Short mmCIF file of C-alpha atoms and ligand atoms in Angstrom, two decimals:
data_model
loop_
_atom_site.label_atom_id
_atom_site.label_comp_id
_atom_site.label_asym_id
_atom_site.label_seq_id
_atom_site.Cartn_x
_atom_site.Cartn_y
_atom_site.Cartn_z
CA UNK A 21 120.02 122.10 80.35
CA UNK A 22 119.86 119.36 82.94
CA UNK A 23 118.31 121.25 85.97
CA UNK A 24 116.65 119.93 89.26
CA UNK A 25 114.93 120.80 92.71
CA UNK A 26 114.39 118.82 95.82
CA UNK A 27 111.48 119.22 98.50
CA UNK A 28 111.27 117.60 101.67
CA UNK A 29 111.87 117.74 105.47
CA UNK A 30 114.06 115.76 107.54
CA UNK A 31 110.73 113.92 109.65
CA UNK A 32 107.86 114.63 106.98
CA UNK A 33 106.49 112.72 104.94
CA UNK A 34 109.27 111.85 102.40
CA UNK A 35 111.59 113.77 100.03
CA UNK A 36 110.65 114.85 96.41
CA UNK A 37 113.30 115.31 93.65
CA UNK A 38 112.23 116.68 90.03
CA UNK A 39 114.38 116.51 87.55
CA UNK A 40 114.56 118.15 84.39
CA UNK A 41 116.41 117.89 80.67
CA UNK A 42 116.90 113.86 80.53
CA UNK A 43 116.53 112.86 76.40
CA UNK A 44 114.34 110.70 75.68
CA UNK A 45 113.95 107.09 75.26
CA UNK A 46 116.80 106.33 78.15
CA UNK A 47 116.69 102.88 79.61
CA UNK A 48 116.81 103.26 83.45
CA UNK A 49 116.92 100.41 86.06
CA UNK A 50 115.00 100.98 89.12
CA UNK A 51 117.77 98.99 91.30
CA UNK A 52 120.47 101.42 89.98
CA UNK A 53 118.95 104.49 91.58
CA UNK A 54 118.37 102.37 94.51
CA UNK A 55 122.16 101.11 94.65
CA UNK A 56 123.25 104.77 94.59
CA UNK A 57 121.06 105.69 97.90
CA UNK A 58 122.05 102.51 99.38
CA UNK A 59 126.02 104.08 98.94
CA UNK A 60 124.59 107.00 100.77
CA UNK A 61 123.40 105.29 103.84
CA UNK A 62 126.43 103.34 104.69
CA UNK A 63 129.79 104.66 106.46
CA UNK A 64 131.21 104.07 109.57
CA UNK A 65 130.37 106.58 112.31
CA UNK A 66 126.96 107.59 111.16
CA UNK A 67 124.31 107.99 113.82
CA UNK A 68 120.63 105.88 114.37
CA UNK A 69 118.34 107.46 111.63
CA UNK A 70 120.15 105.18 108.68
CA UNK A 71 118.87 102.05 110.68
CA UNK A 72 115.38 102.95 110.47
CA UNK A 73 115.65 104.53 106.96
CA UNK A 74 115.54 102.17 103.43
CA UNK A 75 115.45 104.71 101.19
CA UNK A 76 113.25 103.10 98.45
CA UNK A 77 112.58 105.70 95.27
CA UNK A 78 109.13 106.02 94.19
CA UNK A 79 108.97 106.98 90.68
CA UNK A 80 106.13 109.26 90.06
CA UNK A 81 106.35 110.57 86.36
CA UNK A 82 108.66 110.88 83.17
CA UNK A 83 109.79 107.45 83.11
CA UNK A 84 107.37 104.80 81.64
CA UNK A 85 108.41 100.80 80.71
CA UNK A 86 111.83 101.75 81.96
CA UNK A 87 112.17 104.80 79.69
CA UNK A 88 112.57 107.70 79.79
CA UNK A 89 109.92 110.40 78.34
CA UNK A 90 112.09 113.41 78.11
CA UNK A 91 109.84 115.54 80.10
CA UNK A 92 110.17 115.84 84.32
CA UNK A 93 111.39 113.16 86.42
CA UNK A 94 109.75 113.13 89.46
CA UNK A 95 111.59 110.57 92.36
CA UNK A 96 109.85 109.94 95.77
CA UNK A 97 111.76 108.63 98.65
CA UNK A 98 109.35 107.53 101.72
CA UNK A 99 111.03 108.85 105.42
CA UNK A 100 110.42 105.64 107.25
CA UNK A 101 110.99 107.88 110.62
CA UNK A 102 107.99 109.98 109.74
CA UNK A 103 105.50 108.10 112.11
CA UNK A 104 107.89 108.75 114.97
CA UNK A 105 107.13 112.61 114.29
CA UNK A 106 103.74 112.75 112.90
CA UNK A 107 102.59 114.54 116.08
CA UNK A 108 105.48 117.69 115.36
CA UNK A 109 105.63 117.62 111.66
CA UNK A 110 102.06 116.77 110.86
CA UNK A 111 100.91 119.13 107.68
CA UNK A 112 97.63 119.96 108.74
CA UNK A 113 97.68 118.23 112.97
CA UNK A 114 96.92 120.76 115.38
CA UNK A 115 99.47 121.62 118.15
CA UNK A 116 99.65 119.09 121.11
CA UNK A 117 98.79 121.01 124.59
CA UNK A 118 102.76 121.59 126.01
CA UNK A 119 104.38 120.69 122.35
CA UNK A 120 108.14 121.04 122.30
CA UNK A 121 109.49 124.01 121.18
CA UNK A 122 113.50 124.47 120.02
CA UNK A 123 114.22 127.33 121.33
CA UNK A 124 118.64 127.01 121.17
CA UNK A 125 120.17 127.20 117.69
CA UNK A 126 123.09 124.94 117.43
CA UNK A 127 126.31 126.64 115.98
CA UNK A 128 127.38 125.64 112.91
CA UNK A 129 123.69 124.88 111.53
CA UNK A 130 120.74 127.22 109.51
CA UNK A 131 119.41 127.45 113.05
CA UNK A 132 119.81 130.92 113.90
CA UNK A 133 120.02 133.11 111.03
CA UNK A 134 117.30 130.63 109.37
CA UNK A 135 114.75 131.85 112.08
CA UNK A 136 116.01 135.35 112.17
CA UNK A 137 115.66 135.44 108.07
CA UNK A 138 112.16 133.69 108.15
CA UNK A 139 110.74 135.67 111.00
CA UNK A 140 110.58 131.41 113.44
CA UNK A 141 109.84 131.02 116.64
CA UNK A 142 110.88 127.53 116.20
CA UNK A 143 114.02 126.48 115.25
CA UNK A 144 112.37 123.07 113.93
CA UNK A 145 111.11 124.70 111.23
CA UNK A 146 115.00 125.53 109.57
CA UNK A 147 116.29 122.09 110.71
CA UNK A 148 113.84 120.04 109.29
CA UNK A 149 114.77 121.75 106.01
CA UNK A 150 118.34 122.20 106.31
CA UNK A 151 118.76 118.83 107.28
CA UNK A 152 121.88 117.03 105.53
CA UNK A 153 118.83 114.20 104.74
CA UNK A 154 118.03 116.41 101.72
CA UNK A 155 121.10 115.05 99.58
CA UNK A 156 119.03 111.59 99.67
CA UNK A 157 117.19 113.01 96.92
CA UNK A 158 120.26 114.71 95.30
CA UNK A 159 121.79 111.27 94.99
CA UNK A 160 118.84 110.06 93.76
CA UNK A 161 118.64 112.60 90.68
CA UNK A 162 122.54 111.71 90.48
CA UNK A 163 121.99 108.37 89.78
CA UNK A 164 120.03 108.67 86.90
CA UNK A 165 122.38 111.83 85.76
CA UNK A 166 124.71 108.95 86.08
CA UNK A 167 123.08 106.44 84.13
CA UNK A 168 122.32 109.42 81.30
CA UNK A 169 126.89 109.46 81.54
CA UNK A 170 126.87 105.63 81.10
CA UNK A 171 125.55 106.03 77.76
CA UNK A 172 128.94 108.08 76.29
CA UNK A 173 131.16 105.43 79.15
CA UNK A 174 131.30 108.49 81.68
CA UNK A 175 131.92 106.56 84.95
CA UNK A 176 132.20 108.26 88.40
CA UNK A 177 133.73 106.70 91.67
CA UNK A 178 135.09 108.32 94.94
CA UNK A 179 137.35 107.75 97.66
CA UNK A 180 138.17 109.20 101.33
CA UNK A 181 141.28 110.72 101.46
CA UNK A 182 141.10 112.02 104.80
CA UNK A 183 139.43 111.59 108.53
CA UNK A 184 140.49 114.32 110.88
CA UNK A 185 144.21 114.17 110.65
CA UNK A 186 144.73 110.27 109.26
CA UNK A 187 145.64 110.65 105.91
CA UNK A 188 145.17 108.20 102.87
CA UNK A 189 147.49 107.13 100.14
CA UNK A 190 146.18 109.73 96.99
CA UNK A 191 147.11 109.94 93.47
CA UNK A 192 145.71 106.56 92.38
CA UNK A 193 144.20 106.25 88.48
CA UNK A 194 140.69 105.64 88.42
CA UNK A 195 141.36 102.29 87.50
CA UNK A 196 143.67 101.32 90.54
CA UNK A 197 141.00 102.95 92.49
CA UNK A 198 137.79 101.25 91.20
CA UNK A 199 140.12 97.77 91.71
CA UNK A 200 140.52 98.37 95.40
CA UNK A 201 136.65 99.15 95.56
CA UNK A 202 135.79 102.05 98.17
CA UNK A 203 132.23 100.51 98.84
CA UNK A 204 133.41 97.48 100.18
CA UNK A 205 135.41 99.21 102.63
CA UNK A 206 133.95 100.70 105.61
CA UNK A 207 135.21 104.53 105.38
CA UNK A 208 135.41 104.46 101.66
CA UNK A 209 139.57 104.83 102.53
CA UNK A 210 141.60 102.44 99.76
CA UNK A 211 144.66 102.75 102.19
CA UNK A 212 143.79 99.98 104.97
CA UNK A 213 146.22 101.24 107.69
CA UNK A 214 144.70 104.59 107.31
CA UNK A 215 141.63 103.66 107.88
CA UNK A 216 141.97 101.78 110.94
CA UNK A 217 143.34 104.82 112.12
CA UNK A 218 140.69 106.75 111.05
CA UNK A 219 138.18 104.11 112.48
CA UNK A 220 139.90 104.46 116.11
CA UNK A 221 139.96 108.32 115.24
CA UNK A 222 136.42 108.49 115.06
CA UNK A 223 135.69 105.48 118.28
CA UNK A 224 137.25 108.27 120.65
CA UNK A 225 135.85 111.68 119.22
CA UNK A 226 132.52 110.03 119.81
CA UNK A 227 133.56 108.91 123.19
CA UNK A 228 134.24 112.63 124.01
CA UNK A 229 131.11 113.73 122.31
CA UNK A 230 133.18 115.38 119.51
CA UNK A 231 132.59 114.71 115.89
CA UNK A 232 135.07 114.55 112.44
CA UNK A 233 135.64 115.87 109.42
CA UNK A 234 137.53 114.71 106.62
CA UNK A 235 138.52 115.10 102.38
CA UNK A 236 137.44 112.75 99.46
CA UNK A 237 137.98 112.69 96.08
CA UNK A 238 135.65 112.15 93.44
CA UNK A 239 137.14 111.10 89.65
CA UNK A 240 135.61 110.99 86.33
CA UNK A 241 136.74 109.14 83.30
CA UNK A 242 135.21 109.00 79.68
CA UNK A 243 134.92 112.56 79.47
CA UNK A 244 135.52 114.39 76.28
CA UNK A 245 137.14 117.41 75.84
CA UNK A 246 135.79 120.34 75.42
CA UNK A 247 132.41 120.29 77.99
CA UNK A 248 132.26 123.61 79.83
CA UNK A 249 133.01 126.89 78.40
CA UNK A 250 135.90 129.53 78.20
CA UNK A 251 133.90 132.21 77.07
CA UNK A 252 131.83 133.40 80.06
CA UNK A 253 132.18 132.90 83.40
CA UNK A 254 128.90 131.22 84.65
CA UNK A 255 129.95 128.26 81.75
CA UNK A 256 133.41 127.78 83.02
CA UNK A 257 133.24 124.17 84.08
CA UNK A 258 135.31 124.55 87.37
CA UNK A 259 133.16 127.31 88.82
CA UNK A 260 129.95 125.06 88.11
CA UNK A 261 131.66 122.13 89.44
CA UNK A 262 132.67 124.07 92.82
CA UNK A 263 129.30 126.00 92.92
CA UNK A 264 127.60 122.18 93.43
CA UNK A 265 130.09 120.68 95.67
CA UNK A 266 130.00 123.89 98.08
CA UNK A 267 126.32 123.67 98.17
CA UNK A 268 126.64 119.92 100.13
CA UNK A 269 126.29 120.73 103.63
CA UNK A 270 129.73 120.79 105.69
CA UNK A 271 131.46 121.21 102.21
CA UNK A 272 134.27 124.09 102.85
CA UNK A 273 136.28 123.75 100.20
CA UNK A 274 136.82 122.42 96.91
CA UNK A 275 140.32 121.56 94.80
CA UNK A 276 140.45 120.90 91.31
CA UNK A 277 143.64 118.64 90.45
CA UNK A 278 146.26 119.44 92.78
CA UNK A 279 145.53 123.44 92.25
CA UNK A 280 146.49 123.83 95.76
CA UNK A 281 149.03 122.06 96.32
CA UNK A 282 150.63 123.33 93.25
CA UNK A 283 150.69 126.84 95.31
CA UNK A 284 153.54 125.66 96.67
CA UNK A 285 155.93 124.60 93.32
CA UNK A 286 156.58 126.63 89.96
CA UNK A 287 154.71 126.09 86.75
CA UNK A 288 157.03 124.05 85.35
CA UNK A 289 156.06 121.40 88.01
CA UNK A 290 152.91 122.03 87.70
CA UNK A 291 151.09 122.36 83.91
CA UNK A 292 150.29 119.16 82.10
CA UNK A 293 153.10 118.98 78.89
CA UNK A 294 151.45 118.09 75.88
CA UNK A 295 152.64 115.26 73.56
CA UNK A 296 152.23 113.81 69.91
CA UNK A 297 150.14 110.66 69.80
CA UNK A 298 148.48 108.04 69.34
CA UNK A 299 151.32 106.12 71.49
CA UNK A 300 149.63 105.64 74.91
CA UNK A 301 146.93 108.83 73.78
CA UNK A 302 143.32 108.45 75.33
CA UNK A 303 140.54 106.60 73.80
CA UNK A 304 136.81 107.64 73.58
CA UNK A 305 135.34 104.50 72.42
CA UNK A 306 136.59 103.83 69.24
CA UNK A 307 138.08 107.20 68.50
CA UNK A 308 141.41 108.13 70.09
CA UNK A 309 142.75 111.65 70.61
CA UNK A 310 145.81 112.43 68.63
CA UNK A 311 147.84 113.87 71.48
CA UNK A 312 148.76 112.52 74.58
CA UNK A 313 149.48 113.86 78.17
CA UNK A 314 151.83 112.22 80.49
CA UNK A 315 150.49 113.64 83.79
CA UNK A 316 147.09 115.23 84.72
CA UNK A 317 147.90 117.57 87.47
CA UNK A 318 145.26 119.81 86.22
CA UNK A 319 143.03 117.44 87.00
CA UNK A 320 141.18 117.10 83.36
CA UNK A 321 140.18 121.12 83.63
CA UNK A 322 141.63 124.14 81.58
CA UNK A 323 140.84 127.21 80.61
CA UNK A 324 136.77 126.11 82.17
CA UNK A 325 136.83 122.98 80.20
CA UNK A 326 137.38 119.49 80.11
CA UNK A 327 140.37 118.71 78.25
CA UNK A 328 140.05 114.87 78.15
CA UNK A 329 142.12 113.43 80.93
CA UNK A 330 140.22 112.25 84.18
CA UNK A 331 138.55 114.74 85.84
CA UNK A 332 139.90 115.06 89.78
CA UNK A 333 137.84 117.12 92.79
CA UNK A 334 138.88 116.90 96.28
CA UNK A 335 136.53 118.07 98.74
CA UNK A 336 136.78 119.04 102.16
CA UNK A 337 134.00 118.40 105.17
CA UNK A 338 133.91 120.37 108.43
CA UNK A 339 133.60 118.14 111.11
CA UNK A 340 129.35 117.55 112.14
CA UNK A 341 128.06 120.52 113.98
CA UNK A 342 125.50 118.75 116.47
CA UNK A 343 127.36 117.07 119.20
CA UNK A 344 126.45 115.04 122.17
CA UNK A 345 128.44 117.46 124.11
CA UNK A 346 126.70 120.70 123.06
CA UNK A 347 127.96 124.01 122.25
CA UNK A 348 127.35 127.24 123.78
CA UNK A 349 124.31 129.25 122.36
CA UNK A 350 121.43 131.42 123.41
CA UNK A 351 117.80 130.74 124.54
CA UNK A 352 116.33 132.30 121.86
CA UNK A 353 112.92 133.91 123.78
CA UNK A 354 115.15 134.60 126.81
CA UNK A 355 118.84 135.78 125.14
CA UNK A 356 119.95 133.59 128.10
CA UNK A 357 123.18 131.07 127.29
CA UNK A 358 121.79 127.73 127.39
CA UNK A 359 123.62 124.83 125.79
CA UNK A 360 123.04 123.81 122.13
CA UNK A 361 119.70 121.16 120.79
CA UNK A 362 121.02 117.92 120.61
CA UNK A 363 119.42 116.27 117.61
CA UNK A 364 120.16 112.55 116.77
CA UNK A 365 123.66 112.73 114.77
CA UNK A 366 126.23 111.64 112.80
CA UNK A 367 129.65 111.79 114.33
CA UNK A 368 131.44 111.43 110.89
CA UNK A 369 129.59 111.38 107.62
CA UNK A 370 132.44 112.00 105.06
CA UNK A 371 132.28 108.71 103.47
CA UNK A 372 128.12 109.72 102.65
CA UNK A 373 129.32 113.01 101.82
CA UNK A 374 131.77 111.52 98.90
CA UNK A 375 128.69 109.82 97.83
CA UNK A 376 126.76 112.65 97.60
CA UNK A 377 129.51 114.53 95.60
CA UNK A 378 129.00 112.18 93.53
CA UNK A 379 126.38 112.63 92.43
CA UNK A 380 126.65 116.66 92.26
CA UNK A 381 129.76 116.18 90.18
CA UNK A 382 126.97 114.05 87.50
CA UNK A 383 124.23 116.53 87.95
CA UNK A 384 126.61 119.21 86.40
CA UNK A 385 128.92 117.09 83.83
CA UNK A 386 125.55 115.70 82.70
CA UNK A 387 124.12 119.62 81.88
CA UNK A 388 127.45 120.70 80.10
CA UNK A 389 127.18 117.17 78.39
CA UNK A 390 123.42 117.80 77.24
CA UNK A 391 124.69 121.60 76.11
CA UNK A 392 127.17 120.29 74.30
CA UNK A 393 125.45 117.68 72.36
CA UNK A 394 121.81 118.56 72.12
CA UNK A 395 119.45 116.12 71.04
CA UNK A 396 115.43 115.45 72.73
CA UNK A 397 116.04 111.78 72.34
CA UNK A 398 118.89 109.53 73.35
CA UNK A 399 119.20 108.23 69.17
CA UNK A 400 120.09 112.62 68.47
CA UNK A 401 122.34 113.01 71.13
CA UNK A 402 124.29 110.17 70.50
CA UNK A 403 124.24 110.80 67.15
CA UNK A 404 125.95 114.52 67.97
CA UNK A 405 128.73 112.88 70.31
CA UNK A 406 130.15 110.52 67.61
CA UNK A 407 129.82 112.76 64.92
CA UNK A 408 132.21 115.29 67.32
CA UNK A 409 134.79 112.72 68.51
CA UNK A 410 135.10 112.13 64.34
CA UNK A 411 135.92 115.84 64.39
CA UNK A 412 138.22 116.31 66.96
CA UNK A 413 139.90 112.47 66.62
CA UNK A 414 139.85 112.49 63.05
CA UNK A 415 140.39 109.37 60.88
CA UNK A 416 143.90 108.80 61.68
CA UNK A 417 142.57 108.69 65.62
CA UNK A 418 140.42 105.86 64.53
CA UNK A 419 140.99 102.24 65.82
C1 FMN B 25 125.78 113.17 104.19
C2 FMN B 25 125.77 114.21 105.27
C3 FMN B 25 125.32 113.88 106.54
C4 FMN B 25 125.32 114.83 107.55
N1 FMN B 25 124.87 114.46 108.79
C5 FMN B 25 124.82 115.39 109.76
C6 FMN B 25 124.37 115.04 111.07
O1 FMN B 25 123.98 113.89 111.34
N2 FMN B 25 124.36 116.01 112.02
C7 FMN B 25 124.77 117.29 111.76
O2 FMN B 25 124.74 118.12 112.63
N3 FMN B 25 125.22 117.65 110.55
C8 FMN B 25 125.25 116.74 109.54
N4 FMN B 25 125.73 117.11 108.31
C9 FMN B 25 126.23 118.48 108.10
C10 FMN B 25 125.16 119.54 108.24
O3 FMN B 25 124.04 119.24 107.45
C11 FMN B 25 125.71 120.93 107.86
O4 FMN B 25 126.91 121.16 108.51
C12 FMN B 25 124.70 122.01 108.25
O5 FMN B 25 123.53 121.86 107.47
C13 FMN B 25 125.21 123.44 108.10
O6 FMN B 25 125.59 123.71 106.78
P1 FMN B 25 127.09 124.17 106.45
O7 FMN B 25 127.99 123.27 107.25
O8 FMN B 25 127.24 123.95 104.98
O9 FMN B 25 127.24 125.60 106.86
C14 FMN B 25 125.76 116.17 107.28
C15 FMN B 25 126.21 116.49 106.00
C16 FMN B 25 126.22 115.53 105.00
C17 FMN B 25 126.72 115.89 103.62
#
């Protein structure tokens, strides 16, 4: 229902995101789409290009007065480094006499099989593409996915859990975590001896030209249950959810709850017991659900559905593929080894990369929201949401 598509290289021009499936008549702020790629751009041990960046959107269509039209939202976002390149990424420029061409893939990247799939000589024409500086514009159609949530009090916040082996306090509510406010801190890490260590982690992996990897954990509250699908797998919730998170570049793996770690205990240590309420039951406004839960190890999923408790996803990053001290690879004119491109790079982008989960994990709770409520204008769809929590809360859930 709620669908969208980026375009954009790393050096052109700028990025384009379209979105699709908004209601109408939503009030967006321009500075909230700009605070989300702001949250992008920061973390400590990210390379040069965020100092020349700015990352301003450029609203082209489906939003007029500060509302939305219901029809395509189209976001622009400038690449302040494009000058710098004009010469190589130029459209329409001819090619300069002796031009540059990248001629070793760098493991770990779209390099190789990208020009073996789309027939390259030049491995500049996957990078640019494959770039991690496409989830600008994801973030950018995740903040206004986000603001869409706002309207039911969906709110979405993450944390770093891990850097290389340094390992952060977990299991905090969402609450506890928005109090101790990952943005102000400079790895996104709530657990300020762990991320000193992580800081010094990441000081001497780029000394030795090496780079990190890491976990976060992105958490959801508001949502009602119910959003997703048992009934086929494509509309099972978790399987969306994972499908977006694996698509962010370096993403390897994804956990819902502690699904993992409960691997290692029985079920009786691990399912969620269920509870009369009201007592300390969950509230969706001013309905309340008429059972309670006193853990959430499932981490608000069942069956492919939300089931009302927060919602909990822990990714995991592979450390950055292009390093200052380059890999092995092959010329790929002369099948000679030669050493690896190195390309300005981050050394550790996990606290960007919780961002951009972010706003993955909005992109798909806002679809299976829309599905599940309907409505072409904002007045319908809220409309359909109360009338539901009436349902399922009943009047003796009422405030
Ligand atoms: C926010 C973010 C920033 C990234 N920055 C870089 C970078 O500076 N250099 C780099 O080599 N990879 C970076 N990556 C990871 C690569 O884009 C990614 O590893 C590569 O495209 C290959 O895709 P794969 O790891 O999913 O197979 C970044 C990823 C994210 C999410």
């Amino acid at each position: 229902m709620i669908r969208f598509t980026t375009a954009g290289e790393s050096h052109g021009p700028g990025l384009v995101v379209v979105i699709e499936g908004i209601p109408a008549n939503l009030l967006i702020r321009k500075e909230e789409i700009e605070k989300e790629l702001r949250r992008r751009m920061k973390g400590f041990g990210r390379g040069g290009r965020m100092k020349i960046e700015r990352d301003e959107p450029r609203f082209l269509s489906g939003v007029r007065k500060g509302l939305t039209l219901g029809t395509p939202i189209a976001i622009f976002i400038e690449n302040r480094d494009f000058p710098n390149w004009e010469d190589i990424m130029s459209p329409f420029g001819d090619s300069i006499p002796g031009e540059r061409i990248e001629r070793s893939p760098r493991p770990g990247h779209a390099d190789l099989s990208g020009v073996l799939k789309r027939n390259f000589g030049d491995v500049r024409n996957v990078l640019e593409r494959a770039s991690a500086r496409e989830t600008a514009a994801r973030v950018a159609a995740g903040a206004v996915a986000k603001v869409f949530l706002r309207a039911i009090d969906v709110e979405i916040i993450s944390y770093v859990c891990s850097i290389g082996p340094v390992k952060a306090r977990r299991g905090r509510s969402f609450e506890e975590i928005g109090e101790a406010d990952p943005d102000s801190h400079p790895l996104r890490m709530i657990d300020g001896k762990a991320e000193k260590e992580a800081m010094e982690h990441i000081r001497e992996a780029a000394r030795r030209g090496d780079s990190v990897g890491g976990s976060f954990e992105v958490v959801v509250r508001g949502l009602p249950p119910g959003l997703g699908d048992y009934d086929q797998w494509e509309r099972r919730l978790d399987g969306r959810l994972g499908g977006a998170l694996l698509s962010i570049p370096a993403i390897k793996g994804v956990e819902v709850g502690e699904g993992i770690r409960s691997t290692r205990r029985g079920g009786l240590k691990t399912h969620d017991p269920v509870y009369p309420g009201p007592g300390k039951s969950l509230f969706f406004g001013k309905y309340r659900l008429p059972y309670r839960r006193k853990t959430n190890r499932a981490g608000g999923l069942e069956g492919g559905m939300t089931n009302g408790e927060e919602l909990r996803i822990t990714c995991y990053m592979k450390p950055i593929p292009t390093l200052t001290t380059p890999l092995d690879t092959i010329d790929l004119i002369t099948g000679e080894p030669v050493k690896a491109i190195r390309e300005r790079s981050d050394v550790c982008a996990v606290p960007a990369a919780a961002v951009v989960g972010e706003a993955m994990v909005a992109l798909v709770l806002s679809s299976a929201v829309r599905e599940k409520f309907g409505g072409d204008a904002m007045e319908d769809f809220l409309r359909n949401y109360e009338s539901y929590l009436e349902r399922i809360c009943g009047k003796r859930g009422e405030e």
